[in-house]
XYZ file of N, CA and C in Angstrom:
516
model
N 21.535 84.218 154.003
C 19.759 84.491 154.432
C 18.803 83.139 153.508
N 18.510 82.530 154.965
C 17.972 81.066 154.921
C 16.530 80.896 154.554
N 15.718 80.786 153.768
C 14.124 80.859 153.818
C 13.813 79.446 153.756
N 12.723 79.327 154.600
C 11.853 78.189 154.621
C 10.432 78.477 154.135
N 9.943 77.151 153.280
C 8.857 77.469 152.653
C 7.641 76.005 152.807
N 6.536 76.418 153.392
C 5.729 74.814 153.530
C 4.376 75.219 152.555
N 4.404 74.120 152.110
C 2.852 74.189 150.552
C 1.961 73.226 151.707
N 0.861 73.554 151.628
C -0.227 72.640 152.220
C -1.041 72.299 151.107
N -1.669 70.830 151.393
C -2.449 70.440 150.000
C -3.589 70.347 150.783
N -4.425 70.988 149.646
C -5.961 70.742 149.984
C -6.502 71.049 151.306
N -6.343 72.036 151.811
C -6.090 72.928 153.743
C -6.275 71.741 154.488
N -5.208 70.645 154.539
C -5.051 69.604 155.435
C -3.868 70.149 156.117
N -3.579 69.128 156.998
C -2.300 69.384 158.143
C -1.030 68.700 156.966
N -1.648 68.045 156.026
C -0.322 67.555 155.150
C 0.128 68.839 154.616
N 1.616 68.607 154.343
C 2.488 69.777 153.600
C 4.017 69.400 153.279
N 4.228 69.757 151.956
C 5.689 69.496 151.959
C 6.487 70.770 151.846
N 7.663 70.560 152.278
C 8.210 71.696 152.880
C 9.568 71.977 152.196
N 10.688 72.850 152.293
C 11.962 73.036 151.349
C 12.635 74.357 152.376
N 13.985 74.268 151.981
C 14.709 75.001 152.487
C 15.672 75.570 151.480
N 16.077 76.935 151.237
C 17.085 77.149 150.214
C 17.693 78.141 150.856
N 18.705 78.557 150.740
C 19.918 79.637 151.160
C 20.328 80.805 149.835
N 20.595 81.597 150.257
C 20.825 82.676 149.323
C 22.171 83.130 150.067
N 22.959 83.160 148.715
C 24.460 84.089 149.021
C 24.779 85.543 148.429
N 25.386 85.934 148.827
C 25.828 87.209 148.455
C 27.227 87.005 148.177
N 27.520 87.282 146.626
C 29.240 87.633 146.192
C 29.720 88.753 146.977
N 30.695 88.595 147.808
C 31.196 89.725 148.445
C 32.701 90.395 147.822
N 33.077 91.401 147.382
C 34.427 91.579 147.215
C 35.378 91.448 148.441
N 36.492 90.633 147.409
C 37.604 90.323 148.059
C 39.153 90.875 147.796
N 40.159 90.367 148.126
C 41.374 90.963 148.228
C 41.798 91.391 146.176
N 42.412 91.894 145.908
C 42.608 92.298 144.729
C 43.466 91.594 144.526
N 43.858 90.442 143.366
C 44.734 89.615 143.541
C 45.749 90.732 142.159
N 46.923 90.095 141.562
C 47.931 91.010 140.512
C 47.181 90.432 139.209
N 47.207 91.142 138.036
C 46.858 90.888 136.770
C 47.964 89.780 136.307
N 47.216 88.522 135.702
C 47.566 87.570 134.722
C 48.335 87.765 133.462
N 49.023 87.119 133.101
C 49.386 87.195 131.930
C 48.191 86.991 130.637
N 48.278 88.013 129.460
C 47.449 88.132 128.506
C 47.118 87.025 127.439
N 45.842 86.530 127.206
C 45.728 85.254 126.265
C 46.215 85.473 125.182
N 46.318 84.422 124.233
C 46.514 84.295 123.084
C 45.549 84.603 121.964
N 45.853 85.090 121.067
C 44.269 84.834 119.825
C 44.362 83.590 119.507
N 42.937 83.154 119.479
C 42.643 81.889 118.436
C 42.792 82.035 117.351
N 43.226 81.571 116.371
C 43.200 80.914 114.869
C 41.200 80.318 114.818
N 40.819 81.423 113.674
C 39.312 80.645 113.519
C 39.301 80.055 111.834
N 39.351 79.115 111.483
C 39.205 78.442 110.093
C 37.962 78.143 109.608
N 37.016 78.892 108.601
C 36.077 78.730 108.339
C 36.141 78.111 106.645
N 35.075 77.139 106.106
C 34.754 77.160 104.935
C 33.488 77.869 104.435
N 33.145 78.434 103.437
C 31.977 78.870 103.234
C 30.691 78.029 102.915
N 31.102 76.858 102.365
C 30.687 76.036 101.915
C 30.736 74.395 102.056
N 30.844 74.181 103.414
C 31.173 72.421 103.713
C 30.341 71.475 103.460
N 29.088 71.383 102.674
C 28.323 70.701 102.420
C 27.375 71.051 101.156
N 27.826 70.157 100.144
C 27.359 70.219 98.377
C 26.516 69.596 98.131
N 25.104 69.469 97.391
C 24.443 68.926 97.367
C 24.255 68.862 95.572
N 24.968 67.854 94.563
C 25.218 67.561 93.647
C 23.879 66.860 92.806
N 22.968 67.557 91.825
C 21.841 66.619 91.104
C 22.560 65.611 90.406
N 22.300 64.646 90.379
C 22.154 63.130 89.816
C 20.893 62.493 88.747
N 20.931 62.455 87.789
C 20.284 61.578 87.457
C 19.774 59.913 88.235
N 18.853 59.394 87.703
C 18.297 58.358 88.681
C 19.419 56.830 88.701
N 20.177 56.926 87.952
C 21.253 55.979 88.207
C 22.221 56.150 88.967
N 22.560 57.826 89.407
C 23.823 58.211 90.333
C 24.290 58.641 89.326
N 24.685 58.763 87.794
C 25.918 59.627 87.133
C 25.230 60.818 87.193
N 26.092 62.028 87.058
C 26.260 63.090 87.302
C 25.823 63.621 85.134
N 24.863 64.814 85.269
C 24.881 65.273 83.970
C 26.218 65.866 83.122
N 26.615 65.427 82.117
C 27.877 66.208 81.810
C 28.315 67.299 82.041
N 27.126 68.344 81.722
C 27.389 69.909 82.081
C 27.398 70.543 83.305
N 27.242 69.275 84.584
C 27.102 69.476 85.583
C 27.873 70.436 86.615
N 29.398 70.075 86.376
C 30.300 70.847 86.870
C 31.221 72.367 86.167
N 30.532 71.863 84.916
C 31.267 73.279 84.119
C 30.111 74.409 83.927
N 28.691 73.970 84.513
C 27.983 75.021 84.156
C 27.481 75.818 85.965
N 27.535 75.013 86.691
C 27.688 75.179 88.206
C 29.006 75.463 88.945
N 28.587 76.462 90.335
C 29.920 76.707 90.986
C 29.947 75.843 92.189
N 30.798 75.082 91.981
C 30.445 73.872 93.468
C 31.940 74.398 93.831
N 31.850 75.622 94.823
C 33.221 75.909 95.731
C 32.870 76.120 96.825
N 34.031 76.708 97.752
C 33.721 77.076 99.199
C 35.101 78.171 99.076
N 34.798 79.277 99.530
C 35.864 80.022 100.115
C 36.838 79.598 101.403
N 37.786 80.539 101.237
C 38.627 79.515 103.169
C 39.010 80.946 103.461
N 38.378 80.978 104.856
C 38.379 82.237 105.472
C 38.901 81.680 106.610
N 40.266 82.233 106.801
C 40.865 82.094 108.465
C 41.083 83.599 109.000
N 41.091 83.802 110.675
C 41.025 84.553 111.240
C 42.063 84.340 112.505
N 42.512 85.340 113.142
C 43.941 85.216 113.968
C 43.137 86.248 115.073
N 42.177 85.539 116.165
C 41.508 86.589 116.992
C 40.382 87.340 115.866
N 40.341 88.822 115.709
C 39.550 89.010 114.545
C 39.898 89.920 113.841
N 41.212 89.360 113.392
C 41.461 89.629 112.520
C 41.739 88.571 111.091
N 41.225 88.613 109.906
C 41.377 88.135 108.927
C 42.619 88.193 108.388
N 43.194 86.746 108.067
C 44.168 86.950 107.540
C 44.169 86.417 106.481
N 45.320 87.268 105.425
C 45.451 87.078 103.833
C 46.045 85.565 103.717
N 45.877 85.496 102.284
C 46.339 83.766 101.956
C 47.722 84.217 101.346
N 48.838 83.337 101.959
C 50.084 83.010 101.635
C 50.898 84.616 101.622
N 50.599 85.498 102.601
C 51.366 86.704 102.530
C 52.576 86.748 102.764
N 53.494 87.821 102.497
C 54.759 87.539 102.830
C 55.241 88.312 104.165
N 54.053 88.590 104.694
C 54.417 89.205 106.133
C 53.885 89.145 107.162
N 53.914 89.003 108.392
C 53.015 88.846 108.849
C 52.104 87.271 108.987
N 51.182 86.723 109.815
C 50.035 85.796 110.085
C 49.418 85.737 108.830
N 49.623 84.217 107.853
C 48.867 83.884 106.724
C 48.259 82.809 106.707
N 48.194 82.191 105.418
C 47.854 80.776 105.492
C 48.079 80.346 104.294
N 48.007 79.108 104.355
C 48.034 78.304 102.638
C 47.104 76.935 102.969
N 46.797 76.512 101.729
C 45.620 75.231 101.558
C 45.955 74.567 100.555
N 46.203 72.876 101.033
C 46.652 72.485 100.071
C 45.484 70.913 100.645
N 45.330 69.881 99.250
C 44.371 68.998 99.223
C 44.577 67.718 99.731
N 44.675 66.838 100.750
C 45.236 65.943 101.550
C 45.155 64.629 100.758
N 45.723 63.919 100.709
C 45.871 62.820 99.770
C 43.951 61.494 100.176
N 43.713 61.288 99.109
C 42.633 60.307 99.247
C 41.378 61.083 99.109
N 41.142 61.951 98.384
C 40.291 62.428 98.158
C 39.769 61.523 96.796
N 38.484 61.745 96.486
C 37.439 61.362 95.323
C 36.945 62.589 94.581
N 38.113 64.019 94.836
C 37.399 64.878 93.953
C 38.248 65.713 93.226
N 38.343 66.140 91.805
C 39.042 66.773 91.030
C 38.923 68.301 91.270
N 39.809 68.363 92.335
C 39.744 69.892 92.848
C 40.750 71.679 92.158
N 40.321 72.315 91.980
C 41.070 73.645 91.821
C 41.307 74.391 93.036
N 42.127 74.685 93.909
C 42.550 75.722 94.935
C 43.332 76.763 93.644
N 42.468 77.654 93.793
C 42.831 79.098 93.183
C 43.164 80.590 94.133
N 43.553 81.571 93.828
C 43.218 82.863 95.009
C 43.282 83.631 93.582
N 43.076 84.839 94.700
C 42.832 86.395 94.185
C 42.697 86.863 94.645
N 43.782 87.914 94.693
C 44.698 88.956 96.027
C 44.584 87.641 97.368
N 43.965 88.065 97.841
C 44.432 87.747 99.418
C 43.333 86.777 99.820
N 42.186 86.324 98.786
C 41.440 85.288 98.898
C 41.967 83.688 98.619
N 41.206 82.999 99.149
C 41.539 81.788 98.430
C 39.812 80.881 98.235
N 40.131 80.006 96.996
C 38.595 79.548 96.724
C 39.078 78.093 96.126
N 38.514 76.857 97.051
C 38.440 75.403 96.284
C 36.777 75.430 95.655
N 37.433 74.916 94.558
C 36.678 74.464 93.534
C 36.354 72.764 93.167
N 35.254 72.284 93.416
C 35.264 70.718 92.854
C 34.945 71.315 91.289
N 35.807 70.226 90.761
C 36.170 70.117 89.191
C 35.367 68.871 88.404
N 35.161 67.791 89.813
C 34.623 67.032 89.297
C 34.488 65.550 90.247
N 33.598 65.129 90.440
C 33.593 63.421 91.343
C 33.783 61.796 90.590
N 34.544 61.355 90.387
C 34.637 60.485 89.651
C 35.534 59.364 90.456
N 35.712 58.548 90.473
C 37.191 57.466 91.199
C 36.959 55.827 90.290
N 38.002 55.284 89.784
C 37.989 54.328 89.055
C 38.976 53.135 90.230
N 37.447 52.090 90.333
C 37.821 51.275 91.147
C 37.890 50.043 90.602
N 38.783 49.360 90.365
C 39.059 47.760 89.781
C 38.301 48.093 88.388
N 38.673 49.138 87.996
C 38.303 48.772 86.563
C 36.709 49.372 86.333
N 36.578 49.709 86.919
C 34.954 49.924 86.309
C 34.668 51.548 87.325
N 34.014 52.319 86.622
C 33.495 53.501 87.227
C 32.764 53.247 88.644
N 33.127 54.102 89.564
C 32.366 54.131 91.072
C 32.037 55.580 91.387
N 30.728 55.858 91.486
C 30.419 57.293 91.721
C 29.771 57.242 93.655
N 30.576 57.110 94.407
C 29.655 57.189 95.655
C 28.497 58.188 95.705
N 27.313 57.803 97.019
C 26.640 58.504 96.952
C 26.929 59.660 97.965
N 28.132 59.799 98.576
C 28.455 60.505 99.676
C 29.922 60.672 99.798
N 30.482 61.294 99.345
C 31.968 61.745 99.715
C 32.741 63.103 100.440
N 33.947 62.654 100.683
C 34.396 64.598 101.447
C 35.839 64.701 100.857
N 36.159 65.700 101.199
C 37.612 66.125 100.676
C 38.321 66.626 101.864
N 39.756 66.314 102.150
C 39.914 66.777 103.251
C 41.007 68.032 102.990
N 40.818 69.067 103.400
C 41.800 70.039 102.775
C 42.818 70.542 104.325
N 43.921 70.823 104.080
C 44.884 71.072 105.163
C 45.261 72.883 104.745
N 44.944 73.161 106.129
C 45.136 74.940 106.020
C 46.198 75.109 107.230
N 47.494 75.334 106.623
C 48.738 75.904 107.663
C 49.452 77.083 108.074
N 48.946 77.624 109.155
C 49.480 78.829 109.480
C 50.757 79.484 109.173
N 50.897 80.024 108.739
C 52.570 80.664 108.405
C 52.690 82.190 109.216
N 53.747 82.534 109.348
C 54.341 84.045 109.908
C 55.743 84.050 109.249
N 55.408 85.268 108.815
C 56.465 86.180 107.757
C 56.841 84.777 106.414
N 55.911 84.300 106.017
C 55.770 82.981 104.990
C 56.717 81.840 105.611
N 56.764 81.787 107.028
C 57.046 80.052 107.397
C 56.488 79.635 108.302
N 56.366 78.222 107.756
C 55.332 77.602 108.544
C 55.526 77.953 109.868
N 54.111 77.567 111.103
C 54.539 78.170 112.330
C 54.148 76.751 112.897
N 53.847 75.103 112.357
C 53.400 74.534 112.969
C 52.003 74.144 113.145
N 51.476 75.544 113.083
C 49.593 75.300 113.336
C 49.217 75.106 112.421
N 48.369 73.842 112.007
C 47.598 73.742 110.997
C 46.338 73.091 111.241
N 45.298 73.163 110.398
C 43.713 72.649 110.612
C 43.421 72.096 109.224
N 42.741 70.911 109.855
C 41.989 69.834 108.798
C 40.466 70.417 108.737
N 40.462 70.745 107.439
C 38.727 70.882 106.900
C 38.514 70.178 105.907
N 36.666 70.071 106.014
C 36.401 69.071 105.504
C 35.415 69.327 104.532
N 35.116 69.061 102.830
C 34.219 69.279 102.495
C 33.126 68.072 102.276
N 31.864 67.740 102.197
C 30.981 66.678 101.742
C 30.075 67.315 100.761
N 30.322 66.091 100.249
C 29.460 66.341 98.958
C 28.296 65.074 98.764
N 27.053 65.403 98.640
C 26.164 64.554 98.646
C 25.579 64.075 96.985
N 25.222 63.282 96.739
C 24.390 63.401 95.397
C 22.832 63.793 96.028
N 22.102 63.961 95.016
C 20.796 64.136 95.183
C 19.962 63.909 93.641
N 19.614 62.125 94.097
C 19.300 61.437 92.757
C 17.506 61.955 92.159
N 17.703 61.929 90.797
C 16.380 62.529 90.575
C 15.477 61.299 90.651
N 14.384 61.714 91.129
C 13.242 60.102 91.547
C 12.901 59.993 89.963
N 11.973 58.803 89.975
C 11.106 58.593 88.938
C 10.089 59.601 88.560
N 9.524 59.449 87.422
C 8.198 60.295 87.010
C 7.086 59.975 87.235
N 6.048 60.363 88.367
C 5.165 60.112 88.470
C 4.267 60.696 87.405
N 3.361 59.193 86.656
C 2.444 60.014 85.681
C 1.295 60.109 86.427
N 0.853 59.606 87.852
C -0.549 59.792 88.195
C -0.902 60.837 88.882
N 0.097 61.999 89.111
C -0.121 63.669 89.802
C -0.725 64.118 88.796
């Protein structure tokens, strides 16, 4: 079906026109079924970006990492099935910290769950204490089958930034 349209401007003989065609999808021949697809792996960190309060100098209060929980749960799916951490049969996963991190971390498990906890953020460079305003830690999440590595792995990143306390404003 082809439609033509003319639009006249202010009751004059000047007009703009356009043509467009409308097509209909028709049934074709039935083909043979293809091979079923594979379920994808999905790796989720419950908290990929953390903001840690700091005093104006950029240092952290001494109790910040002991009194508050800066952590992220690791959640892994194969298709719509949630995987267990380090299970001995079927699909499972493990988590490890990659080299170069400026974090002190703990990777803990409770039953089938895995949690990454940030314990401290410091780094000694050239003999002086240096704590940057923004840091990342990279974690390797390896997929296992029957407790044997499959060669499938994902890198996930946790980013931590400082929220420095500003100056006190006495005029407010």
